[in-house]
Amino acid sequence: MNAEPQHPLSPRDLAGYRGKPPNPRWPDRARVAVSLVVNFEEGSEFSVADGDPVNEAIYEVVHRLEGPDPCIDSHFEYGTRAAWWRIMNLFDAHGVKVTVSACGRAVERSPELARDAVARGHEVSAHGWRWESHAGMD
């Protein structure tokens, strides 16, 4: 952080290190750091089939159903049924550890995936309770 006072209207640091970042001294003189994050949200999205008033709106299919939507439900179910295992096995094959950003409700519904992440040595972080906007919450 720079020592200069910030603009009175913004507490944000817009100056950074001013082109002179500290040397992180990464292992083996590495010059690039990559952070991989796997979102574990399946089961926390909105679904009329789960009693929500509406289905999830963030989806590549433009046609939304007002009632139960097997298309969007199966889209999210694929993650827990197949994609998780394929992705985690791929990371294992290459010795890669990731951050699993998990919604609490998803973990509650598929606890075996959270246990699997921990058993494989991945970091698990909290990603809220449900897949919803927190901007208006107090």
GROMACS .gro file of N, CA, C and O in nm:
model
  552
    1MET      N    1   0.085  -0.117   0.000
    1MET     CA    2   0.000   0.000   0.000
    1MET      C    3   0.089   0.123   0.000
    1MET      O    4   0.192   0.126   0.064
    2ASN      N    5   0.045   0.225  -0.068
    2ASN     CA    6   0.125   0.346  -0.069
    2ASN      C    7   0.093   0.429   0.055
    2ASN      O    8  -0.009   0.411   0.119
    3ALA      N    9   0.183   0.518   0.088
    3ALA     CA   10   0.169   0.597   0.210
    3ALA      C   11   0.091   0.726   0.188
    3ALA      O   12   0.060   0.797   0.282
    4GLU      N   13   0.059   0.757   0.062
    4GLU     CA   14  -0.013   0.881   0.034
    4GLU      C   15  -0.158   0.867   0.080
    4GLU      O   16  -0.216   0.760   0.073
    5PRO      N   17  -0.217   0.977   0.125
    5PRO     CA   18  -0.358   0.970   0.165
    5PRO      C   19  -0.447   0.941   0.045
    5PRO      O   20  -0.415   0.980  -0.067
    6GLN      N   21  -0.554   0.871   0.069
    6GLN     CA   22  -0.648   0.837  -0.036
    6GLN      C   23  -0.740   0.955  -0.064
    6GLN      O   24  -0.754   1.045   0.017
    7HIS      N   25  -0.802   0.953  -0.179
    7HIS     CA   26  -0.900   1.055  -0.214
    7HIS      C   27  -1.010   1.051  -0.110
    7HIS      O   28  -1.053   0.943  -0.068
    8PRO      N   29  -1.057   1.165  -0.063
    8PRO     CA   30  -1.157   1.165   0.045
    8PRO      C   31  -1.288   1.094   0.012
    8PRO      O   32  -1.358   1.051   0.101
    9LEU      N   33  -1.319   1.078  -0.116
    9LEU     CA   34  -1.444   1.011  -0.153
    9LEU      C   35  -1.427   0.862  -0.175
    9LEU      O   36  -1.524   0.791  -0.192
   10SER      N   37  -1.303   0.813  -0.178
   10SER     CA   38  -1.280   0.673  -0.207
   10SER      C   39  -1.170   0.616  -0.119
   10SER      O   40  -1.056   0.658  -0.129
   11PRO      N   41  -1.202   0.516  -0.034
   11PRO     CA   42  -1.098   0.455   0.048
   11PRO      C   43  -1.018   0.350  -0.029
   11PRO      O   44  -0.930   0.286   0.026
   12ARG      N   45  -1.049   0.332  -0.158
   12ARG     CA   46  -0.982   0.230  -0.238
   12ARG      C   47  -0.837   0.270  -0.268
   12ARG      O   48  -0.805   0.387  -0.281
   13ASP      N   49  -0.752   0.170  -0.283
   13ASP     CA   50  -0.612   0.192  -0.320
   13ASP      C   51  -0.602   0.179  -0.472
   13ASP      O   52  -0.601   0.069  -0.526
   14LEU      N   53  -0.595   0.290  -0.541
   14LEU     CA   54  -0.587   0.289  -0.685
   14LEU      C   55  -0.442   0.304  -0.734
   14LEU      O   56  -0.417   0.300  -0.854
   15ALA      N   57  -0.348   0.320  -0.644
   15ALA     CA   58  -0.208   0.341  -0.681
   15ALA      C   59  -0.126   0.213  -0.675
   15ALA      O   60  -0.032   0.196  -0.752
   16GLY      N   61  -0.157   0.123  -0.584
   16GLY     CA   62  -0.082  -0.001  -0.571
   16GLY      C   63   0.064   0.022  -0.537
   16GLY      O   64   0.097   0.111  -0.459
   17TYR      N   65   0.151  -0.056  -0.598
   17TYR     CA   66   0.294  -0.047  -0.570
   17TYR      C   67   0.364   0.051  -0.663
   17TYR      O   68   0.486   0.063  -0.660
   18ARG      N   69   0.289   0.118  -0.748
   18ARG     CA   70   0.344   0.218  -0.840
   18ARG      C   71   0.456   0.160  -0.925
   18ARG      O   72   0.562   0.219  -0.942
   19GLY      N   73   0.433   0.040  -0.977
   19GLY     CA   74   0.530  -0.022  -1.067
   19GLY      C   75   0.648  -0.088  -1.001
   19GLY      O   76   0.739  -0.136  -1.068
   20LYS      N   77   0.650  -0.093  -0.868
   20LYS     CA   78   0.762  -0.154  -0.796
   20LYS      C   79   0.710  -0.256  -0.695
   20LYS      O   80   0.722  -0.237  -0.574
   21PRO      N   81   0.653  -0.368  -0.746
   21PRO     CA   82   0.598  -0.468  -0.653
   21PRO      C   83   0.710  -0.540  -0.578
   21PRO      O   84   0.822  -0.550  -0.628
   22PRO      N   85   0.679  -0.590  -0.459
   22PRO     CA   86   0.780  -0.667  -0.385
   22PRO      C   87   0.807  -0.799  -0.456
   22PRO      O   88   0.724  -0.850  -0.531
   23ASN      N   89   0.924  -0.855  -0.433
   23ASN     CA   90   0.960  -0.985  -0.490
   23ASN      C   91   0.894  -1.093  -0.405
   23ASN      O   92   0.928  -1.110  -0.288
   24PRO      N   93   0.800  -1.171  -0.462
   24PRO     CA   94   0.732  -1.273  -0.381
   24PRO      C   95   0.819  -1.393  -0.348
   24PRO      O   96   0.785  -1.471  -0.261
   25ARG      N   97   0.931  -1.411  -0.417
   25ARG     CA   98   1.021  -1.524  -0.394
   25ARG      C   99   0.946  -1.658  -0.397
   25ARG      O  100   0.942  -1.731  -0.300
   26TRP      N  101   0.885  -1.686  -0.510
   26TRP     CA  102   0.808  -1.808  -0.527
   26TRP      C  103   0.900  -1.929  -0.535
   26TRP      O  104   1.016  -1.918  -0.577
   27PRO      N  105   0.851  -2.047  -0.498
   27PRO     CA  106   0.932  -2.169  -0.502
   27PRO      C  107   0.987  -2.195  -0.643
   27PRO      O  108   0.920  -2.168  -0.743
   28ASP      N  109   1.108  -2.246  -0.648
   28ASP     CA  110   1.173  -2.283  -0.773
   28ASP      C  111   1.182  -2.167  -0.872
   28ASP      O  112   1.181  -2.187  -0.994
   29ARG      N  113   1.185  -2.045  -0.821
   29ARG     CA  114   1.197  -1.924  -0.902
   29ARG      C  115   1.083  -1.910  -1.003
   29ARG      O  116   1.100  -1.855  -1.112
   30ALA      N  117   0.968  -1.962  -0.971
   30ALA     CA  118   0.853  -1.952  -1.060
   30ALA      C  119   0.822  -1.806  -1.088
   30ALA      O  120   0.847  -1.719  -1.004
   31ARG      N  121   0.768  -1.780  -1.206
   31ARG     CA  122   0.738  -1.642  -1.243
   31ARG      C  123   0.589  -1.620  -1.265
   31ARG      O  124   0.547  -1.507  -1.287
   32VAL      N  125   0.513  -1.726  -1.260
   32VAL     CA  126   0.370  -1.714  -1.281
   32VAL      C  127   0.298  -1.791  -1.172
   32VAL      O  128   0.335  -1.904  -1.140
   33ALA      N  129   0.197  -1.730  -1.114
   33ALA     CA  130   0.112  -1.798  -1.016
   33ALA      C  131  -0.028  -1.810  -1.075
   33ALA      O  132  -0.080  -1.714  -1.132
   34VAL      N  133  -0.086  -1.927  -1.063
   34VAL     CA  134  -0.220  -1.951  -1.114
   34VAL      C  135  -0.307  -1.999  -0.999
   34VAL      O  136  -0.269  -2.092  -0.927
   35SER      N  137  -0.420  -1.935  -0.981
   35SER     CA  138  -0.514  -1.976  -0.878
   35SER      C  139  -0.636  -2.035  -0.946
   35SER      O  140  -0.702  -1.967  -1.024
   36LEU      N  141  -0.665  -2.161  -0.918
   36LEU     CA  142  -0.782  -2.227  -0.976
   36LEU      C  143  -0.891  -2.240  -0.871
   36LEU      O  144  -0.864  -2.282  -0.759
   37VAL      N  145  -1.011  -2.201  -0.910
   37VAL     CA  146  -1.126  -2.208  -0.820
   37VAL      C  147  -1.236  -2.288  -0.888
   37VAL      O  148  -1.271  -2.261  -1.003
   38VAL      N  149  -1.288  -2.386  -0.816
   38VAL     CA  150  -1.401  -2.466  -0.864
   38VAL      C  151  -1.522  -2.425  -0.782
   38VAL      O  152  -1.522  -2.438  -0.659
   39ASN      N  153  -1.624  -2.372  -0.848
   39ASN     CA  154  -1.747  -2.336  -0.777
   39ASN      C  155  -1.830  -2.462  -0.754
   39ASN      O  156  -1.858  -2.536  -0.848
   40PHE      N  157  -1.868  -2.483  -0.629
   40PHE     CA  158  -1.951  -2.598  -0.590
   40PHE      C  159  -2.083  -2.538  -0.543
   40PHE      O  160  -2.098  -2.499  -0.430
   41GLU      N  161  -2.177  -2.526  -0.638
   41GLU     CA  162  -2.303  -2.455  -0.612
   41GLU      C  163  -2.426  -2.541  -0.639
   41GLU      O  164  -2.537  -2.500  -0.609
   42GLU      N  165  -2.404  -2.658  -0.700
   42GLU     CA  166  -2.516  -2.741  -0.743
   42GLU      C  167  -2.603  -2.782  -0.625
   42GLU      O  168  -2.556  -2.841  -0.530
   43GLY      N  169  -2.731  -2.749  -0.635
   43GLY     CA  170  -2.825  -2.776  -0.526
   43GLY      C  171  -2.858  -2.650  -0.448
   43GLY      O  172  -2.949  -2.649  -0.367
   44SER      N  173  -2.784  -2.542  -0.474
   44SER     CA  174  -2.814  -2.417  -0.404
   44SER      C  175  -2.880  -2.316  -0.498
   44SER      O  176  -2.920  -2.208  -0.455
   45GLU      N  177  -2.893  -2.352  -0.626
   45GLU     CA  178  -2.958  -2.263  -0.722
   45GLU      C  179  -3.110  -2.265  -0.700
   45GLU      O  180  -3.164  -2.354  -0.636
   46PHE      N  181  -3.178  -2.165  -0.754
   46PHE     CA  182  -3.324  -2.158  -0.741
   46PHE      C  183  -3.389  -2.261  -0.832
   46PHE      O  184  -3.351  -2.277  -0.948
   47SER      N  185  -3.487  -2.333  -0.778
   47SER     CA  186  -3.557  -2.436  -0.855
   47SER      C  187  -3.699  -2.449  -0.802
   47SER      O  188  -3.719  -2.470  -0.682
   48VAL      N  189  -3.795  -2.437  -0.892
   48VAL     CA  190  -3.935  -2.455  -0.854
   48VAL      C  191  -3.954  -2.595  -0.796
   48VAL      O  192  -4.031  -2.615  -0.702
   49ALA      N  193  -3.879  -2.693  -0.848
   49ALA     CA  194  -3.889  -2.830  -0.799
   49ALA      C  195  -3.848  -2.841  -0.651
   49ALA      O  196  -3.889  -2.933  -0.582
   50ASP      N  197  -3.768  -2.744  -0.603
   50ASP     CA  198  -3.727  -2.741  -0.462
   50ASP      C  199  -3.816  -2.651  -0.377
   50ASP      O  200  -3.786  -2.628  -0.260
   51GLY      N  201  -3.922  -2.596  -0.437
   51GLY     CA  202  -4.012  -2.510  -0.362
   51GLY      C  203  -3.984  -2.362  -0.376
   51GLY      O  204  -4.052  -2.280  -0.312
   52ASP      N  205  -3.887  -2.325  -0.457
   52ASP     CA  206  -3.859  -2.182  -0.480
   52ASP      C  207  -3.968  -2.124  -0.570
   52ASP      O  208  -4.028  -2.196  -0.651
   53PRO      N  209  -3.994  -1.994  -0.558
   53PRO     CA  210  -4.098  -1.933  -0.642
   53PRO      C  211  -4.060  -1.925  -0.790
   53PRO      O  212  -4.147  -1.918  -0.876
   54VAL      N  213  -3.930  -1.926  -0.821
   54VAL     CA  214  -3.882  -1.918  -0.959
   54VAL      C  215  -3.764  -2.012  -0.979
   54VAL      O  216  -3.701  -2.054  -0.882
   55ASN      N  217  -3.735  -2.040  -1.105
   55ASN     CA  218  -3.617  -2.118  -1.140
   55ASN      C  219  -3.497  -2.026  -1.154
   55ASN      O  220  -3.512  -1.904  -1.169
   56GLU      N  221  -3.378  -2.083  -1.151
   56GLU     CA  222  -3.255  -2.007  -1.168
   56GLU      C  223  -3.259  -1.926  -1.297
   56GLU      O  224  -3.303  -1.976  -1.400
   57ALA      N  225  -3.213  -1.802  -1.290
   57ALA     CA  226  -3.217  -1.714  -1.407
   57ALA      C  227  -3.083  -1.709  -1.479
   57ALA      O  228  -3.076  -1.669  -1.594
   58ILE      N  229  -2.975  -1.745  -1.414
   58ILE     CA  230  -2.843  -1.740  -1.476
   58ILE      C  231  -2.818  -1.873  -1.544
   58ILE      O  232  -2.785  -1.973  -1.481
   59TYR      N  233  -2.836  -1.873  -1.674
   59TYR     CA  234  -2.833  -1.998  -1.749
   59TYR      C  235  -2.820  -1.964  -1.897
   59TYR      O  236  -2.865  -1.859  -1.941
   60GLU      N  237  -2.760  -2.053  -1.974
   60GLU     CA  238  -2.741  -2.023  -2.116
   60GLU      C  239  -2.867  -2.043  -2.200
   60GLU      O  240  -2.873  -1.998  -2.313
   61VAL      N  241  -2.968  -2.110  -2.148
   61VAL     CA  242  -3.092  -2.129  -2.222
   61VAL      C  243  -3.180  -2.006  -2.199
   61VAL      O  244  -3.210  -1.970  -2.086
   62VAL      N  245  -3.221  -1.941  -2.307
   62VAL     CA  246  -3.300  -1.818  -2.297
   62VAL      C  247  -3.444  -1.847  -2.257
   62VAL      O  248  -3.506  -1.771  -2.185
   63HIS      N  249  -3.497  -1.961  -2.300
   63HIS     CA  250  -3.636  -1.996  -2.272
   63HIS      C  251  -3.649  -2.043  -2.126
   63HIS      O  252  -3.601  -2.150  -2.090
   64ARG      N  253  -3.714  -1.961  -2.043
   64ARG     CA  254  -3.732  -1.998  -1.901
   64ARG      C  255  -3.873  -2.049  -1.880
   64ARG      O  256  -3.969  -1.991  -1.930
   65LEU      N  257  -3.886  -2.155  -1.802
   65LEU     CA  258  -4.016  -2.208  -1.766
   65LEU      C  259  -4.058  -2.150  -1.632
   65LEU      O  260  -3.976  -2.129  -1.543
   66GLU      N  261  -4.186  -2.127  -1.616
   66GLU     CA  262  -4.238  -2.076  -1.490
   66GLU      C  263  -4.252  -2.188  -1.387
   66GLU      O  264  -4.235  -2.166  -1.269
   67GLY      N  265  -4.281  -2.307  -1.431
   67GLY     CA  266  -4.296  -2.421  -1.341
   67GLY      C  267  -4.167  -2.501  -1.334
   67GLY      O  268  -4.060  -2.450  -1.368
   68PRO      N  269  -4.176  -2.626  -1.292
   68PRO     CA  270  -4.055  -2.710  -1.287
   68PRO      C  271  -3.984  -2.711  -1.423
   68PRO      O  272  -4.048  -2.715  -1.527
   69ASP      N  273  -3.853  -2.705  -1.420
   69ASP     CA  274  -3.773  -2.697  -1.542
   69ASP      C  275  -3.670  -2.810  -1.543
   69ASP      O  276  -3.560  -2.795  -1.489
   70PRO      N  277  -3.704  -2.926  -1.600
   70PRO     CA  278  -3.612  -3.039  -1.602
   70PRO      C  279  -3.480  -3.007  -1.671
   70PRO      O  280  -3.376  -3.062  -1.637
   71CYS      N  281  -3.481  -2.915  -1.767
   71CYS     CA  282  -3.359  -2.880  -1.839
   71CYS      C  283  -3.258  -2.814  -1.746
   71CYS      O  284  -3.143  -2.857  -1.737
   72ILE      N  285  -3.300  -2.711  -1.675
   72ILE     CA  286  -3.206  -2.641  -1.587
   72ILE      C  287  -3.170  -2.729  -1.467
   72ILE      O  288  -3.055  -2.730  -1.422
   73ASP      N  289  -3.266  -2.806  -1.416
   73ASP     CA  290  -3.235  -2.894  -1.304
   73ASP      C  291  -3.129  -2.997  -1.344
   73ASP      O  292  -3.033  -3.021  -1.270
   74SER      N  293  -3.144  -3.056  -1.463
   74SER     CA  294  -3.046  -3.156  -1.506
   74SER      C  295  -2.911  -3.092  -1.536
   74SER      O  296  -2.806  -3.155  -1.517
   75HIS      N  297  -2.912  -2.966  -1.578
   75HIS     CA  298  -2.787  -2.893  -1.601
   75HIS      C  299  -2.705  -2.887  -1.472
   75HIS      O  300  -2.586  -2.917  -1.472
   76PHE      N  301  -2.769  -2.851  -1.363
   76PHE     CA  302  -2.698  -2.843  -1.235
   76PHE      C  303  -2.668  -2.982  -1.178
   76PHE      O  304  -2.565  -3.002  -1.115
   77GLU      N  305  -2.756  -3.078  -1.199
   77GLU     CA  306  -2.732  -3.213  -1.148
   77GLU      C  307  -2.610  -3.277  -1.213
   77GLU      O  308  -2.542  -3.358  -1.151
   78TYR      N  309  -2.580  -3.240  -1.337
   78TYR     CA  310  -2.463  -3.297  -1.405
   78TYR      C  311  -2.336  -3.271  -1.325
   78TYR      O  312  -2.248  -3.356  -1.318
   79GLY      N  313  -2.326  -3.154  -1.264
   79GLY     CA  314  -2.206  -3.119  -1.187
   79GLY      C  315  -2.177  -3.218  -1.076
   79GLY      O  316  -2.064  -3.263  -1.059
   80THR      N  317  -2.279  -3.253  -0.999
   80THR     CA  318  -2.257  -3.344  -0.886
   80THR      C  319  -2.252  -3.490  -0.929
   80THR      O  320  -2.185  -3.571  -0.866
   81ARG      N  321  -2.322  -3.523  -1.035
   81ARG     CA  322  -2.329  -3.663  -1.078
   81ARG      C  323  -2.208  -3.707  -1.158
   81ARG      O  324  -2.167  -3.823  -1.148
   82ALA      N  325  -2.152  -3.618  -1.240
   82ALA     CA  326  -2.044  -3.660  -1.330
   82ALA      C  327  -1.926  -3.562  -1.333
   82ALA      O  328  -1.811  -3.603  -1.321
   83ALA      N  329  -1.954  -3.435  -1.351
   83ALA     CA  330  -1.845  -3.338  -1.374
   83ALA      C  331  -1.747  -3.330  -1.257
   83ALA      O  332  -1.626  -3.320  -1.278
   84TRP      N  333  -1.798  -3.333  -1.134
   84TRP     CA  334  -1.710  -3.324  -1.018
   84TRP      C  335  -1.597  -3.427  -1.026
   84TRP      O  336  -1.480  -3.397  -1.013
   85TRP      N  337  -1.637  -3.550  -1.046
   85TRP     CA  338  -1.542  -3.661  -1.045
   85TRP      C  339  -1.443  -3.650  -1.161
   85TRP      O  340  -1.323  -3.675  -1.144
   86ARG      N  341  -1.489  -3.611  -1.277
   86ARG     CA  342  -1.400  -3.594  -1.393
   86ARG      C  343  -1.299  -3.483  -1.368
   86ARG      O  344  -1.180  -3.499  -1.395
   87ILE      N  345  -1.346  -3.371  -1.317
   87ILE     CA  346  -1.257  -3.257  -1.294
   87ILE      C  347  -1.156  -3.288  -1.184
   87ILE      O  348  -1.037  -3.260  -1.196
   88MET      N  349  -1.203  -3.345  -1.073
   88MET     CA  350  -1.113  -3.375  -0.962
   88MET      C  351  -1.008  -3.480  -1.001
   88MET      O  352  -0.892  -3.469  -0.961
   89ASN      N  353  -1.046  -3.580  -1.079
   89ASN     CA  354  -0.950  -3.679  -1.125
   89ASN      C  355  -0.846  -3.616  -1.217
   89ASN      O  356  -0.728  -3.653  -1.214
   90LEU      N  357  -0.888  -3.520  -1.299
   90LEU     CA  358  -0.795  -3.449  -1.385
   90LEU      C  359  -0.694  -3.369  -1.302
   90LEU      O  360  -0.573  -3.373  -1.328
   91PHE      N  361  -0.742  -3.298  -1.200
   91PHE     CA  362  -0.651  -3.224  -1.112
   91PHE      C  363  -0.554  -3.320  -1.043
   91PHE      O  364  -0.434  -3.292  -1.035
   92ASP      N  365  -0.604  -3.433  -0.995
   92ASP     CA  366  -0.516  -3.533  -0.931
   92ASP      C  367  -0.408  -3.581  -1.027
   92ASP      O  368  -0.291  -3.594  -0.989
   93ALA      N  369  -0.446  -3.608  -1.150
   93ALA     CA  370  -0.351  -3.660  -1.249
   93ALA      C  371  -0.235  -3.563  -1.273
   93ALA      O  372  -0.125  -3.605  -1.309
   94HIS      N  373  -0.261  -3.434  -1.252
   94HIS     CA  374  -0.158  -3.333  -1.276
   94HIS      C  375  -0.103  -3.272  -1.146
   94HIS      O  376  -0.028  -3.175  -1.151
   95GLY      N  377  -0.143  -3.328  -1.031
   95GLY     CA  378  -0.092  -3.278  -0.904
   95GLY      C  379  -0.134  -3.136  -0.872
   95GLY      O  380  -0.060  -3.063  -0.807
   96VAL      N  381  -0.252  -3.098  -0.915
   96VAL     CA  382  -0.300  -2.961  -0.897
   96VAL      C  383  -0.397  -2.954  -0.779
   96VAL      O  384  -0.487  -3.037  -0.767
   97LYS      N  385  -0.376  -2.856  -0.692
   97LYS     CA  386  -0.468  -2.829  -0.581
   97LYS      C  387  -0.543  -2.701  -0.612
   97LYS      O  388  -0.486  -2.606  -0.667
   98VAL      N  389  -0.671  -2.698  -0.578
   98VAL     CA  390  -0.756  -2.584  -0.610
   98VAL      C  391  -0.829  -2.536  -0.486
   98VAL      O  392  -0.826  -2.601  -0.381
   99THR      N  393  -0.895  -2.424  -0.501
   99THR     CA  394  -0.989  -2.376  -0.400
   99THR      C  395  -1.128  -2.417  -0.446
   99THR      O  396  -1.167  -2.388  -0.559
  100VAL      N  397  -1.201  -2.485  -0.361
  100VAL     CA  398  -1.339  -2.522  -0.390
  100VAL      C  399  -1.427  -2.420  -0.318
  100VAL      O  400  -1.434  -2.419  -0.195
  101SER      N  401  -1.489  -2.332  -0.395
  101SER     CA  402  -1.573  -2.227  -0.341
  101SER      C  403  -1.715  -2.283  -0.330
  101SER      O  404  -1.786  -2.297  -0.430
  102ALA      N  405  -1.755  -2.319  -0.208
  102ALA     CA  406  -1.876  -2.398  -0.188
  102ALA      C  407  -1.988  -2.322  -0.120
  102ALA      O  408  -1.968  -2.256  -0.018
  103CYS      N  409  -2.109  -2.333  -0.177
  103CYS     CA  410  -2.230  -2.281  -0.112
  103CYS      C  411  -2.271  -2.382  -0.004
  103CYS      O  412  -2.266  -2.503  -0.026
  104GLY      N  413  -2.311  -2.330   0.111
  104GLY     CA  414  -2.348  -2.416   0.223
  104GLY      C  415  -2.459  -2.514   0.189
  104GLY      O  416  -2.453  -2.631   0.228
  105ARG      N  417  -2.560  -2.468   0.116
  105ARG     CA  418  -2.670  -2.558   0.083
  105ARG      C  419  -2.624  -2.668  -0.011
  105ARG      O  420  -2.671  -2.782  -0.002
  106ALA      N  421  -2.532  -2.638  -0.101
  106ALA     CA  422  -2.478  -2.741  -0.190
  106ALA      C  423  -2.403  -2.846  -0.110
  106ALA      O  424  -2.416  -2.966  -0.135
  107VAL      N  425  -2.325  -2.802  -0.012
  107VAL     CA  426  -2.251  -2.896   0.073
  107VAL      C  427  -2.348  -2.981   0.154
  107VAL      O  428  -2.330  -3.101   0.170
  108GLU      N  429  -2.453  -2.918   0.205
  108GLU     CA  430  -2.552  -2.991   0.283
  108GLU      C  431  -2.618  -3.100   0.198
  108GLU      O  432  -2.644  -3.211   0.247
  109ARG      N  433  -2.641  -3.072   0.070
  109ARG     CA  434  -2.709  -3.167  -0.016
  109ARG      C  435  -2.616  -3.272  -0.076
  109ARG      O  436  -2.661  -3.381  -0.113
  110SER      N  437  -2.488  -3.240  -0.090
  110SER     CA  438  -2.391  -3.334  -0.145
  110SER      C  439  -2.265  -3.333  -0.060
  110SER      O  440  -2.156  -3.297  -0.107
  111PRO      N  441  -2.276  -3.373   0.066
  111PRO     CA  442  -2.160  -3.366   0.156
  111PRO      C  443  -2.043  -3.453   0.111
  111PRO      O  444  -1.928  -3.423   0.144
  112GLU      N  445  -2.072  -3.558   0.034
  112GLU     CA  446  -1.963  -3.644  -0.012
  112GLU      C  447  -1.865  -3.568  -0.102
  112GLU      O  448  -1.746  -3.600  -0.105
  113LEU      N  449  -1.913  -3.465  -0.171
  113LEU     CA  450  -1.822  -3.387  -0.256
  113LEU      C  451  -1.729  -3.301  -0.171
  113LEU      O  452  -1.611  -3.289  -0.202
  114ALA      N  453  -1.783  -3.243  -0.065
  114ALA     CA  454  -1.697  -3.164   0.025
  114ALA      C  455  -1.594  -3.254   0.092
  114ALA      O  456  -1.476  -3.218   0.103
  115ARG      N  457  -1.638  -3.372   0.137
  115ARG     CA  458  -1.543  -3.466   0.198
  115ARG      C  459  -1.437  -3.509   0.097
  115ARG      O  460  -1.319  -3.523   0.129
  116ASP      N  461  -1.478  -3.529  -0.028
  116ASP     CA  462  -1.384  -3.568  -0.132
  116ASP      C  463  -1.281  -3.458  -0.156
  116ASP      O  464  -1.162  -3.487  -0.171
  117ALA      N  465  -1.326  -3.333  -0.159
  117ALA     CA  466  -1.233  -3.221  -0.179
  117ALA      C  467  -1.127  -3.217  -0.069
  117ALA      O  468  -1.008  -3.202  -0.096
  118VAL      N  469  -1.170  -3.233   0.054
  118VAL     CA  470  -1.078  -3.231   0.168
  118VAL      C  471  -0.982  -3.351   0.161
  118VAL      O  472  -0.862  -3.336   0.180
  119ALA      N  473  -1.036  -3.468   0.130
  119ALA     CA  474  -0.952  -3.589   0.122
  119ALA      C  475  -0.845  -3.577   0.015
  119ALA      O  476  -0.736  -3.631   0.028
  120ARG      N  477  -0.876  -3.504  -0.091
  120ARG     CA  478  -0.779  -3.485  -0.200
  120ARG      C  479  -0.681  -3.370  -0.171
  120ARG      O  480  -0.591  -3.345  -0.250
  121GLY      N  481  -0.701  -3.300  -0.060
  121GLY     CA  482  -0.608  -3.193  -0.023
  121GLY      C  483  -0.641  -3.057  -0.078
  121GLY      O  484  -0.557  -2.966  -0.076
  122HIS      N  485  -0.763  -3.038  -0.128
  122HIS     CA  486  -0.802  -2.907  -0.179
  122HIS      C  487  -0.847  -2.816  -0.064
  122HIS      O  488  -0.887  -2.864   0.042
  123GLU      N  489  -0.840  -2.688  -0.088
  123GLU     CA  490  -0.889  -2.588   0.008
  123GLU      C  491  -1.038  -2.568  -0.018
  123GLU      O  492  -1.079  -2.556  -0.134
  124VAL      N  493  -1.119  -2.564   0.086
  124VAL     CA  494  -1.262  -2.539   0.070
  124VAL      C  495  -1.293  -2.404   0.134
  124VAL      O  496  -1.254  -2.378   0.248
  125SER      N  497  -1.360  -2.318   0.058
  125SER     CA  498  -1.395  -2.185   0.109
  125SER      C  499  -1.546  -2.166   0.105
  125SER      O  500  -1.616  -2.232   0.027
  126ALA      N  501  -1.595  -2.076   0.188
  126ALA     CA  502  -1.738  -2.049   0.195
  126ALA      C  503  -1.781  -1.955   0.083
  126ALA      O  504  -1.716  -1.855   0.056
  127HIS      N  505  -1.890  -1.990   0.018
  127HIS     CA  506  -1.944  -1.911  -0.093
  127HIS      C  507  -2.091  -1.879  -0.063
  127HIS      O  508  -2.177  -1.887  -0.149
  128GLY      N  509  -2.119  -1.848   0.063
  128GLY     CA  510  -2.257  -1.816   0.102
  128GLY      C  511  -2.340  -1.941   0.123
  128GLY      O  512  -2.294  -2.054   0.109
  129TRP      N  513  -2.465  -1.921   0.155
  129TRP     CA  514  -2.557  -2.032   0.178
  129TRP      C  515  -2.617  -2.081   0.048
  129TRP      O  516  -2.622  -2.200   0.020
  130ARG      N  517  -2.667  -1.986  -0.032
  130ARG     CA  518  -2.729  -2.019  -0.160
  130ARG      C  519  -2.665  -1.937  -0.269
  130ARG      O  520  -2.596  -1.839  -0.244
  131TRP      N  521  -2.693  -1.972  -0.390
  131TRP     CA  522  -2.645  -1.898  -0.505
  131TRP      C  523  -2.742  -1.782  -0.527
  131TRP      O  524  -2.838  -1.791  -0.602
  132GLU      N  525  -2.719  -1.675  -0.453
  132GLU     CA  526  -2.809  -1.559  -0.460
  132GLU      C  527  -2.729  -1.432  -0.437
  132GLU      O  528  -2.621  -1.434  -0.381
  133SER      N  529  -2.786  -1.323  -0.479
  133SER     CA  530  -2.720  -1.194  -0.462
  133SER      C  531  -2.725  -1.153  -0.315
  133SER      O  532  -2.828  -1.164  -0.250
  134HIS      N  533  -2.612  -1.109  -0.264
  134HIS     CA  534  -2.605  -1.063  -0.126
  134HIS      C  535  -2.597  -0.910  -0.117
  134HIS      O  536  -2.583  -0.855  -0.009
  135ALA      N  537  -2.607  -0.845  -0.232
  135ALA     CA  538  -2.590  -0.700  -0.236
  135ALA      C  539  -2.689  -0.625  -0.149
  135ALA      O  540  -2.654  -0.525  -0.088
  136GLY      N  541  -2.812  -0.670  -0.140
  136GLY     CA  542  -2.913  -0.598  -0.064
  136GLY      C  543  -2.934  -0.647   0.078
  136GLY      O  544  -3.020  -0.596   0.151
  137MET      N  545  -2.855  -0.745   0.120
  137MET     CA  546  -2.872  -0.800   0.254
  137MET      C  547  -2.808  -0.710   0.359
  137MET      O  548  -2.708  -0.646   0.333
  138ASP      N  549  -2.868  -0.707   0.479
  138ASP     CA  550  -2.807  -0.627   0.586
  138ASP      C  551  -2.710  -0.713   0.664
  138ASP      O  552  -2.693  -0.830   0.639
   0.00000   0.00000   0.00000
